[in-house]
PDB file of C-alpha atoms in Angstrom:
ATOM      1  CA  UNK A  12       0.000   0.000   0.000  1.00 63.00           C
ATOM      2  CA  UNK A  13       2.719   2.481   1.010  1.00 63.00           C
ATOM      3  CA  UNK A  14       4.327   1.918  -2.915  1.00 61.00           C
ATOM      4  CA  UNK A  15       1.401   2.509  -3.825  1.00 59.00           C
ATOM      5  CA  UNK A  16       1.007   5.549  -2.363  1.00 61.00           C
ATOM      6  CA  UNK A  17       4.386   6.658  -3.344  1.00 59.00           C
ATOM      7  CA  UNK A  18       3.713   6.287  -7.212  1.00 58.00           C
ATOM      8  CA  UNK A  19       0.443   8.146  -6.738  1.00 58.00           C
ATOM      9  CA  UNK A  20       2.290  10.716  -5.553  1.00 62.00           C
ATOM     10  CA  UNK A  21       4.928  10.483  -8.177  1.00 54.00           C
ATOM     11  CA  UNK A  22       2.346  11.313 -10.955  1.00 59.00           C
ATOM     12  CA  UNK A  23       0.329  13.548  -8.696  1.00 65.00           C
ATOM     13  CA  UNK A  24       3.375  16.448  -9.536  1.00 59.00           C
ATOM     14  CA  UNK A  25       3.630  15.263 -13.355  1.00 69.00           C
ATOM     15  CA  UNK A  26       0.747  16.711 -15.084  1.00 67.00           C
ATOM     16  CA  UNK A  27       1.481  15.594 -18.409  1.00 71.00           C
ATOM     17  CA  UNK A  28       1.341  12.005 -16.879  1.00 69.00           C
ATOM     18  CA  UNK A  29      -2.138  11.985 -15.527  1.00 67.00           C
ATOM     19  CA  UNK A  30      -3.605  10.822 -18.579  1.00 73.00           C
ATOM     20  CA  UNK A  31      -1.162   8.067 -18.295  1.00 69.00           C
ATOM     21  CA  UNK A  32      -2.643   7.185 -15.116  1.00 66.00           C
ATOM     22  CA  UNK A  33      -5.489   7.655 -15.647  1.00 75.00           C
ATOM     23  CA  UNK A  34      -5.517   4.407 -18.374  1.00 72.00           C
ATOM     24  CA  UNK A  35      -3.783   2.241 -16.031  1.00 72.00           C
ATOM     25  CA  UNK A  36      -6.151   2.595 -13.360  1.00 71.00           C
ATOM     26  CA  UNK A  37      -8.909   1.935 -15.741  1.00 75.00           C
ATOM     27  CA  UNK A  38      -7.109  -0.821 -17.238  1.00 79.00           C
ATOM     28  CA  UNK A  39      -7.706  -2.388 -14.022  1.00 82.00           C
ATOM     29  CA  UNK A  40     -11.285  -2.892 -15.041  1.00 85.00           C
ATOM     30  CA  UNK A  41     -10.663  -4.472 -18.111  1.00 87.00           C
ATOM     31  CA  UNK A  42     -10.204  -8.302 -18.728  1.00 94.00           C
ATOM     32  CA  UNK A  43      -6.093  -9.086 -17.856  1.00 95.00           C
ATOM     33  CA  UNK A  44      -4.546  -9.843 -21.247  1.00 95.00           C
ATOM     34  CA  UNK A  45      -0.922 -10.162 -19.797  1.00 95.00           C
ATOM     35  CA  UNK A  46      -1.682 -13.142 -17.469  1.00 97.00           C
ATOM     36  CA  UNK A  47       1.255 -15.587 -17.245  1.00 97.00           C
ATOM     37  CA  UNK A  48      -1.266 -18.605 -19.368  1.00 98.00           C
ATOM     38  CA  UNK A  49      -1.001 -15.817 -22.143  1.00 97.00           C
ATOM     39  CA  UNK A  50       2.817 -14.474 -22.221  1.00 98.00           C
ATOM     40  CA  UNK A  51       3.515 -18.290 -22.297  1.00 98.00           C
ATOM     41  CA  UNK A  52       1.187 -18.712 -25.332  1.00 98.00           C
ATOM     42  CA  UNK A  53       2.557 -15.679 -27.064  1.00 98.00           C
ATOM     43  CA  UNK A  54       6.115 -17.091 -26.545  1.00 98.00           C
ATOM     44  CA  UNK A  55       5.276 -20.131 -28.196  1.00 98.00           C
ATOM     45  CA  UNK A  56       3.705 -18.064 -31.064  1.00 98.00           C
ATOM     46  CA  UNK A  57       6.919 -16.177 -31.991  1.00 98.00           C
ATOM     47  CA  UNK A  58       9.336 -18.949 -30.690  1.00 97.00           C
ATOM     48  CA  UNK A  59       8.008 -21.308 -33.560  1.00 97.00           C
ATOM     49  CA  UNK A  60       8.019 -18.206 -36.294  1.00 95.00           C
ATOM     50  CA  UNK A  61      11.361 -16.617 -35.698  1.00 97.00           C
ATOM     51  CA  UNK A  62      14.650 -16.272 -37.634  1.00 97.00           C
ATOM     52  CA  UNK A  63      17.307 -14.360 -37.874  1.00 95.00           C
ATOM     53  CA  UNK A  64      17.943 -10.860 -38.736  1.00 95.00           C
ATOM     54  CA  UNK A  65      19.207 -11.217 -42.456  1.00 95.00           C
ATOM     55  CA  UNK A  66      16.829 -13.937 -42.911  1.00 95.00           C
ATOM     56  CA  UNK A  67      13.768 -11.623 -41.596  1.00 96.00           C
ATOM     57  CA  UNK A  68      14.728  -8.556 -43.935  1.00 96.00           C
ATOM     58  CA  UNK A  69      14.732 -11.023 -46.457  1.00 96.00           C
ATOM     59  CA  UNK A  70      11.128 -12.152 -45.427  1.00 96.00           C
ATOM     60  CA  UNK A  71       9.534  -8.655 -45.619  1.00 95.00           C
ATOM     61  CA  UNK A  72      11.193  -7.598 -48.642  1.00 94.00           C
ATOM     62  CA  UNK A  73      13.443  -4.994 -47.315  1.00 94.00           C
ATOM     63  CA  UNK A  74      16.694  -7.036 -48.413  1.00 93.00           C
ATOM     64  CA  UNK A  75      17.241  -9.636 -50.773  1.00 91.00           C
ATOM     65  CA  UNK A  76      20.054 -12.356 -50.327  1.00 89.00           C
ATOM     66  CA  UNK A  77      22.369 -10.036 -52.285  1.00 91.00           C
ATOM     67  CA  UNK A  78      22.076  -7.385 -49.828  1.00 91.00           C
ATOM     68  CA  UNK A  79      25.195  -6.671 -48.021  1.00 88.00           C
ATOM     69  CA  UNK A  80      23.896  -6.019 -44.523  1.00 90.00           C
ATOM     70  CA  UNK A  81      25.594  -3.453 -42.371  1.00 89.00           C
ATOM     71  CA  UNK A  82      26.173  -3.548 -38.302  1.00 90.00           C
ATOM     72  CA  UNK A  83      26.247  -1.220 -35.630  1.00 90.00           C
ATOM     73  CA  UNK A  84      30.197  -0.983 -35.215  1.00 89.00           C
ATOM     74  CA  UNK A  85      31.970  -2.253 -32.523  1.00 91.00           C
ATOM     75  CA  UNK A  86      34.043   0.753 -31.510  1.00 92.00           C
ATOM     76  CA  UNK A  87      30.727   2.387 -31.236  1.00 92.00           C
ATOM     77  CA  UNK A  88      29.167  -0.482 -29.007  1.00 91.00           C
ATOM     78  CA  UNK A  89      32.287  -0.275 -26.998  1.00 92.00           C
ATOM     79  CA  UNK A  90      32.180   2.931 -26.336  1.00 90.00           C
ATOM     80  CA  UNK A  91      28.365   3.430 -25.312  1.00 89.00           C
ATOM     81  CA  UNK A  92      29.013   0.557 -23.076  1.00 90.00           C
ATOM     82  CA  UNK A  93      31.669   2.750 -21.263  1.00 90.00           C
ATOM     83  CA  UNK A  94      29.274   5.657 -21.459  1.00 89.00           C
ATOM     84  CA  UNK A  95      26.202   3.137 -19.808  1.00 84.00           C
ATOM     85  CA  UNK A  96      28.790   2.397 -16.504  1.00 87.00           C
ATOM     86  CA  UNK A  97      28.082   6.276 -15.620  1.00 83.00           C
ATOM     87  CA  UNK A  98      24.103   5.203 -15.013  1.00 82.00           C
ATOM     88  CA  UNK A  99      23.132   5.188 -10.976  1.00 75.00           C
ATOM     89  CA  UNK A 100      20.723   3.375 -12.103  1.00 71.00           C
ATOM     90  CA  UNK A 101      19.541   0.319 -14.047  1.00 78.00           C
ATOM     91  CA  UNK A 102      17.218   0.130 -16.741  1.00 71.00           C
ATOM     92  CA  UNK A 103      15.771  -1.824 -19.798  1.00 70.00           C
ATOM     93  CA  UNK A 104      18.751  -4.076 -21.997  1.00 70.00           C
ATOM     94  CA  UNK A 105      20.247  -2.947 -25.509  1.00 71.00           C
ATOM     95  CA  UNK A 106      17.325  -4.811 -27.457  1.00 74.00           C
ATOM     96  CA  UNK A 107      18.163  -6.240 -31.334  1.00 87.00           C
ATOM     97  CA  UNK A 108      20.543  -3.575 -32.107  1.00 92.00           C
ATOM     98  CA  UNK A 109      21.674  -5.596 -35.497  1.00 92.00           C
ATOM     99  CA  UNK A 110      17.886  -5.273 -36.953  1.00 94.00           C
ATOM    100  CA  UNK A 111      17.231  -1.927 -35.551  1.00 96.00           C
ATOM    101  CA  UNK A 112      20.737  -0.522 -37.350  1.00 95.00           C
ATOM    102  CA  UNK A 113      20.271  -2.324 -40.653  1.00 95.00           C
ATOM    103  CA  UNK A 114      16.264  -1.416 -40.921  1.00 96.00           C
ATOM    104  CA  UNK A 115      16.994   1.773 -40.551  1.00 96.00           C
ATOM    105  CA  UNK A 116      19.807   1.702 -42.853  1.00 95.00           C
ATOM    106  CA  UNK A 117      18.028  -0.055 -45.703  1.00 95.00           C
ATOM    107  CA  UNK A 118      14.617   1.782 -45.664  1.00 95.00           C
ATOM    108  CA  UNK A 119      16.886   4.933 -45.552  1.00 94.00           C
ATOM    109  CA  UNK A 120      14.767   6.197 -42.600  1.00 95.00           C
ATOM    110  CA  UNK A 121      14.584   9.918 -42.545  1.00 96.00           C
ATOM    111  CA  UNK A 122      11.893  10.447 -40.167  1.00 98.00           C
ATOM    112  CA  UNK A 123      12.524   7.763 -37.312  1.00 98.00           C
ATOM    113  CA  UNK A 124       9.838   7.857 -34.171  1.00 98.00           C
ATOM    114  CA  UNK A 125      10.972   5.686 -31.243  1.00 97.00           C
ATOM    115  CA  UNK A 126       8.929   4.831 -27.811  1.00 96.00           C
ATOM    116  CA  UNK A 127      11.068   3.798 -25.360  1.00 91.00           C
ATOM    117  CA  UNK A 128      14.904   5.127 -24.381  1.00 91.00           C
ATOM    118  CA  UNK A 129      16.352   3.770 -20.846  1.00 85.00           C
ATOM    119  CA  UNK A 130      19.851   3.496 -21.518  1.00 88.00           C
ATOM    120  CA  UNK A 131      18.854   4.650 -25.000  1.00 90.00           C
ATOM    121  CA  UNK A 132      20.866   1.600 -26.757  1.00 92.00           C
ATOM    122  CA  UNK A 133      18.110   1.738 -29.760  1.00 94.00           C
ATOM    123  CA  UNK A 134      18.821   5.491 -30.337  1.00 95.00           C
ATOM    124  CA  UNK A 135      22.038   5.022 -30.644  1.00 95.00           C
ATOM    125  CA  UNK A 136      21.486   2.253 -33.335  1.00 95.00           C
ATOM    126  CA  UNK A 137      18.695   4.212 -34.900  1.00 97.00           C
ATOM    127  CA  UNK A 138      20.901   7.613 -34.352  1.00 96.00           C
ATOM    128  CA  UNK A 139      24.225   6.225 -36.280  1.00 96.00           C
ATOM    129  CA  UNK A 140      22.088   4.510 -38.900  1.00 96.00           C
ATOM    130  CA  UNK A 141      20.844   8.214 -39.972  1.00 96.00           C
ATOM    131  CA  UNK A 142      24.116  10.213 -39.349  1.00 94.00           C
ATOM    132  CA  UNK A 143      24.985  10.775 -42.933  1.00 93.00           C
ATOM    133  CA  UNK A 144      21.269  11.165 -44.335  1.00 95.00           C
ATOM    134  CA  UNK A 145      20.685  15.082 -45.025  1.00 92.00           C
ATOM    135  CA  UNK A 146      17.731  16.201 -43.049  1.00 94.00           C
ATOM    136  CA  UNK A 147      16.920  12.987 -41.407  1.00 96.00           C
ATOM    137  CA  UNK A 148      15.839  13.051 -37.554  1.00 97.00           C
ATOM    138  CA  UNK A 149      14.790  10.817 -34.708  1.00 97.00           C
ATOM    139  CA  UNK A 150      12.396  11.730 -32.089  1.00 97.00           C
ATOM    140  CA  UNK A 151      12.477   9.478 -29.358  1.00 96.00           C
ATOM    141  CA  UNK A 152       8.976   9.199 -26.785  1.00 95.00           C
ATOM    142  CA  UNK A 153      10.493   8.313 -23.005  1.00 88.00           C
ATOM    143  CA  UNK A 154       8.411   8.437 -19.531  1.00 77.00           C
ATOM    144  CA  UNK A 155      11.118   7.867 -16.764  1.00 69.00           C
ATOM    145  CA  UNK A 156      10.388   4.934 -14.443  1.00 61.00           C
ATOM    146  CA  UNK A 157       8.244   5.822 -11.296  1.00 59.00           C
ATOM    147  CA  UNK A 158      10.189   6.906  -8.611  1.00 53.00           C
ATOM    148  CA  UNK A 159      13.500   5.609  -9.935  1.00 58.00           C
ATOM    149  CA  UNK A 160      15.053   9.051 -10.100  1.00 61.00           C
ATOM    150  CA  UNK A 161      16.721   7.902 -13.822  1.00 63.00           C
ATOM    151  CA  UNK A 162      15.445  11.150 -15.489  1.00 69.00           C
ATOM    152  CA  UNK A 163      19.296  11.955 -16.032  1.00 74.00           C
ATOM    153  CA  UNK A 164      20.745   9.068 -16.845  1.00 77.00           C
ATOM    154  CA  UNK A 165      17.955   8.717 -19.966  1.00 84.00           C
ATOM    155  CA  UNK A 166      20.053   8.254 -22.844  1.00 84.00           C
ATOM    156  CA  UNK A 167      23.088   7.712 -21.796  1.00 89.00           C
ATOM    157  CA  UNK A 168      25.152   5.777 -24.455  1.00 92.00           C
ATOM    158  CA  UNK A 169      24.566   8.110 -26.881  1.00 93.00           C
ATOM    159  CA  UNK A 170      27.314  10.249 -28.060  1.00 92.00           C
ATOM    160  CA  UNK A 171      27.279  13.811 -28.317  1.00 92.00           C
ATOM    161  CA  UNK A 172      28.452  13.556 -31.838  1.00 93.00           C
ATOM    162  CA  UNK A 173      25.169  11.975 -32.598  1.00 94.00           C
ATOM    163  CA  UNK A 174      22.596  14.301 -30.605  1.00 94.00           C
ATOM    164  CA  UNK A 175      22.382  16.759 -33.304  1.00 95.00           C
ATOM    165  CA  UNK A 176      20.085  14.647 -34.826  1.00 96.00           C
ATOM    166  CA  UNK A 177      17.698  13.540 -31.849  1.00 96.00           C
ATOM    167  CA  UNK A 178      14.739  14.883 -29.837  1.00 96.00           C
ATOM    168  CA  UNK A 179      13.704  13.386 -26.679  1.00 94.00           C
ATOM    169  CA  UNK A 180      10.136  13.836 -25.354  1.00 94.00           C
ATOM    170  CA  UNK A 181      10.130  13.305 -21.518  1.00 89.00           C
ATOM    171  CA  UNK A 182       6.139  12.325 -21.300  1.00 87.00           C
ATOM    172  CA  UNK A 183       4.233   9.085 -21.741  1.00 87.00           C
ATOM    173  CA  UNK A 184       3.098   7.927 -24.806  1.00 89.00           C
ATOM    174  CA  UNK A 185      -0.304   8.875 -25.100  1.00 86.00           C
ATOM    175  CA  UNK A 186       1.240  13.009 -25.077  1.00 89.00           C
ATOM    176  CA  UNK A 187       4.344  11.942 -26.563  1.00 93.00           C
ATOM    177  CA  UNK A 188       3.174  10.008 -29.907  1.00 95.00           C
ATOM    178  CA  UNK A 189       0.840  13.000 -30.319  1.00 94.00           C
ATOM    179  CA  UNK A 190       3.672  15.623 -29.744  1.00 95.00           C
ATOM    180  CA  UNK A 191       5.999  13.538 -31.793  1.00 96.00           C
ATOM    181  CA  UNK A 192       4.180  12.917 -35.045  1.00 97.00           C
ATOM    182  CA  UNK A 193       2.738  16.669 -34.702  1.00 96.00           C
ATOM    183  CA  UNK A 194       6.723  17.520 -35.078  1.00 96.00           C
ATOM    184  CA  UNK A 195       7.149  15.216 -38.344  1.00 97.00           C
ATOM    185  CA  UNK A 196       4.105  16.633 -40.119  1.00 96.00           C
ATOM    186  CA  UNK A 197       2.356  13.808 -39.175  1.00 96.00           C
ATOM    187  CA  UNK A 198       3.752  11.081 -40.765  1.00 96.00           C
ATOM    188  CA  UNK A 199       7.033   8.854 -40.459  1.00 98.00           C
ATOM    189  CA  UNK A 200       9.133   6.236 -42.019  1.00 96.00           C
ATOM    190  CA  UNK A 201      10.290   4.436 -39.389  1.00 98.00           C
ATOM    191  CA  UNK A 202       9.044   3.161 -36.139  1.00 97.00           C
ATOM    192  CA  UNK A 203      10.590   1.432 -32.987  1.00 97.00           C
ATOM    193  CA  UNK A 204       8.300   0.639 -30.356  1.00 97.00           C
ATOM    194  CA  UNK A 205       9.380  -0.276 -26.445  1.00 93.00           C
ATOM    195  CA  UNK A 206       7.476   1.596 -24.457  1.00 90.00           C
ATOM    196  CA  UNK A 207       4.426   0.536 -22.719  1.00 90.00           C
ATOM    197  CA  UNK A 208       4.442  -3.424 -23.418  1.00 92.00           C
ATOM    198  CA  UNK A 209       1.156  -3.873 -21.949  1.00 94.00           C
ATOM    199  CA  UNK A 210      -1.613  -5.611 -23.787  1.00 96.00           C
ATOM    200  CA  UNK A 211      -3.542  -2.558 -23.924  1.00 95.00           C
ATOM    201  CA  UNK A 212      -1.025  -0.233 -23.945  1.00 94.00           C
ATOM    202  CA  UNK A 213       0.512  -1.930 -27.504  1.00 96.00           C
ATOM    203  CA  UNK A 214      -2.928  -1.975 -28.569  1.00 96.00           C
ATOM    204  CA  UNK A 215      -3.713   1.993 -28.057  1.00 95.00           C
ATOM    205  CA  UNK A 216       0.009   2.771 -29.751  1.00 96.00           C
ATOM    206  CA  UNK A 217       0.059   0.512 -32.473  1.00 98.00           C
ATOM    207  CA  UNK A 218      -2.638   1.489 -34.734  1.00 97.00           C
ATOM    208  CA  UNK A 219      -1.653   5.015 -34.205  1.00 97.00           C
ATOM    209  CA  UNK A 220       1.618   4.830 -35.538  1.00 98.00           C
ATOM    210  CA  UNK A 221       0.999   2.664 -37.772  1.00 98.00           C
ATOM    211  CA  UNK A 222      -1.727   4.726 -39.280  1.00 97.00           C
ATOM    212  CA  UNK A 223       1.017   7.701 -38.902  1.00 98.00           C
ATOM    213  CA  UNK A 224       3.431   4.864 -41.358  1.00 98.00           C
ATOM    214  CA  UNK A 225       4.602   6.003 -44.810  1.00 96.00           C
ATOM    215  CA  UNK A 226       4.411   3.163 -47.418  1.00 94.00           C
ATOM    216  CA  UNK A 227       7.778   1.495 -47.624  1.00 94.00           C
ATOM    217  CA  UNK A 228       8.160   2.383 -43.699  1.00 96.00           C
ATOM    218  CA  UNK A 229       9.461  -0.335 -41.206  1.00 97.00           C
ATOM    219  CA  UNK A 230       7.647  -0.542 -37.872  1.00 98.00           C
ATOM    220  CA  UNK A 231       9.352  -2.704 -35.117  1.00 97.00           C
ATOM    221  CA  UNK A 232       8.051  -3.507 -31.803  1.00 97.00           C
ATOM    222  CA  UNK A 233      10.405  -5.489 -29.211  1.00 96.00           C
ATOM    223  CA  UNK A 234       9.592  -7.767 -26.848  1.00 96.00           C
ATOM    224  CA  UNK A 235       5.733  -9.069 -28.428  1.00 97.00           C
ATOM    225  CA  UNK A 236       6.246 -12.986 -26.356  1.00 97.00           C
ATOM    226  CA  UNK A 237       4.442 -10.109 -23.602  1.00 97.00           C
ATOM    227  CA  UNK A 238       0.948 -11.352 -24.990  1.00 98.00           C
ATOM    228  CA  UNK A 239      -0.957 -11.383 -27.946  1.00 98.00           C
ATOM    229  CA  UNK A 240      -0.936  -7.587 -28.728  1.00 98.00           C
ATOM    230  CA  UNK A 241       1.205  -8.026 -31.855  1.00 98.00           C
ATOM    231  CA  UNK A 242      -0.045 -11.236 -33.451  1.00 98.00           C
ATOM    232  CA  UNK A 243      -3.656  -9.702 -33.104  1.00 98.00           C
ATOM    233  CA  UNK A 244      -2.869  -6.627 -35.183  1.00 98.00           C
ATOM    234  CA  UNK A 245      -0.871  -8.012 -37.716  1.00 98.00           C
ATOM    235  CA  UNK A 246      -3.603 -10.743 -38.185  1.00 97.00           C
ATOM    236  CA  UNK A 247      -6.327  -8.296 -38.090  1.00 96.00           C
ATOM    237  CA  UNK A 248      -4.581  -6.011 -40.977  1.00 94.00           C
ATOM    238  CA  UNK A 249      -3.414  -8.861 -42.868  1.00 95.00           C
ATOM    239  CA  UNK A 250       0.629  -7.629 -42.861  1.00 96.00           C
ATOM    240  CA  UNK A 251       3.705  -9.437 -44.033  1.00 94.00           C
ATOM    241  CA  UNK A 252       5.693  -9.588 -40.677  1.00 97.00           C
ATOM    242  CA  UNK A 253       8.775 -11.721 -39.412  1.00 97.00           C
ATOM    243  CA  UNK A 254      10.455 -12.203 -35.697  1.00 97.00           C
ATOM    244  CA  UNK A 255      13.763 -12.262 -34.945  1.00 96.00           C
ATOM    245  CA  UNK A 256      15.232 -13.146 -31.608  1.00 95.00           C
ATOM    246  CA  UNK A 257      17.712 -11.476 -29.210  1.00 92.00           C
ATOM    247  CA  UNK A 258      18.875 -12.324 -25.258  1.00 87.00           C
ATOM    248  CA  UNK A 259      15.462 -14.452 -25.248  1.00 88.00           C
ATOM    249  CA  UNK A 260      13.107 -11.879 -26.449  1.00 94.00           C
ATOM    250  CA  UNK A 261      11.294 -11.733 -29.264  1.00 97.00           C
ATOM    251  CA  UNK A 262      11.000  -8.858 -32.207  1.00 97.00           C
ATOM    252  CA  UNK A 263       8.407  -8.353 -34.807  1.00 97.00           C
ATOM    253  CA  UNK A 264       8.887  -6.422 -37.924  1.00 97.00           C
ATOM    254  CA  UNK A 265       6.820  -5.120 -40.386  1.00 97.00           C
ATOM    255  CA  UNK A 266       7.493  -3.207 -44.046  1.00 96.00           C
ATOM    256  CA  UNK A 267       4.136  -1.166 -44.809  1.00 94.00           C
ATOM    257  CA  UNK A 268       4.348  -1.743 -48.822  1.00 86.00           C
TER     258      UNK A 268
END
């Protein structure tokens, strides 16, 4: 009760996170899509569908198998990991930085719209994947974890040399996707979703960005063995998808063509 009490408190002096709240609480009404029974399902789903990352760009058409697929660099990895040891605190893992990197890279994202930062290991894939692109631009969506006190350490392993290029909007993501799409025009070309991995949470965000999608735009969404969330909506719109695998987790990817 007293943790309770504490995060109630903690979004009590955030106003641009009571709307945030205010769908959790009523999410407490609604049926539980994120039972244990149905994460173990979903894992089975994607565990018997998934491939790897060159094999998966293949899939939706992005690559074909003469593609020459390029990596997040090593030096780079290195030294964000060096940059991540300043954290006081500990948050989400780096996430399929090889698929994030060469999506980007061979969709030739310009208009990149993440949800989701922690250590911010995916911006700094995203981020490096765009460096040389005139005009391109990722705006990342982050709300800091409840009570954690990790507002500074957002971001971390990304370089300075990189920030140039990158917006971060310190809000949930039913203010943030608005805010962030408002700043593109309203559309994108690339989207990387890790924010809110709820059932319902996937469910409010997906369609939304996805609507938001150019043709020829990549959406990815990490970590969908959660529940059914992404299975659902790529069943009910009838996409060409493919999951990859990283550290356990599963990724789905889709090319809007």
């Amino acid at each position: 009760m007293i943790e309770k009490l504490k995060t109630l408190l903690w979004f009590s002096k955030r106003i641009n996170y009571w709307r945030h709240a205010l769908a959790l609480v009523a999410r407490k009404f609604y049926v539980n899509k994120d039972t244990h029974t149905l994460r173990f399902k979903a894992t089975q789903w994607a565990s018997n569908q998934y491939v790897s990352v060159e094999d998966a760009l293949i899939s939706i058409g992005l690559s074909n198998k003469n593609t020459k697929i390029e990596y997040l660099s090593k030096s780079l990895i290195k030294q964000a990991q060096a940059l991540a040891k300043n954290s006081k605190v500990v948050m989400g893992g780096a996430g399929d930085l090889d698929l994030l990197f060469a999506a980007s890279k061979l969709s030739s994202a310009h208009k990149a719209l993440e949800t989701g930062v922690a250590y911010g290991w995916s911006s700094l894939a995203i981020l490096e994947s765009i460096s040389s692109l005139k005009n391109a631009k990722l705006i990342s969506i982050d709300m800091p974890y409840p009570k954690m006190n990790n507002e500074d350490f957002v971001g971390i392993v990304v370089p300075k040399s990189l920030k140039a290029k990158w917006t971060l909007i310190r809000e949930p993501d039913r203010n943030g996707i608005k805010k962030a799409l408002k700043k593109f025009g309203g559309n994108i070309d690339f989207c990387h979703y890790d924010s809110d991995k709820s059932y319902y949470g996937r469910r409010y965000a997906y369609p939304i960005l996805w609507k938001a999608l150019k043709k020829k735009g990549v959406f990815i969404s990490d970590d969908i063995q959660d529940n059914f969330a992404f299975k659902e909506f790529v069943e009910e719109q009838n996409l060409n998808y493919s999951i990859t695998k990283s550290e356990e987790k599963y990724i789905g990817i889709i090319y809007k063509d």
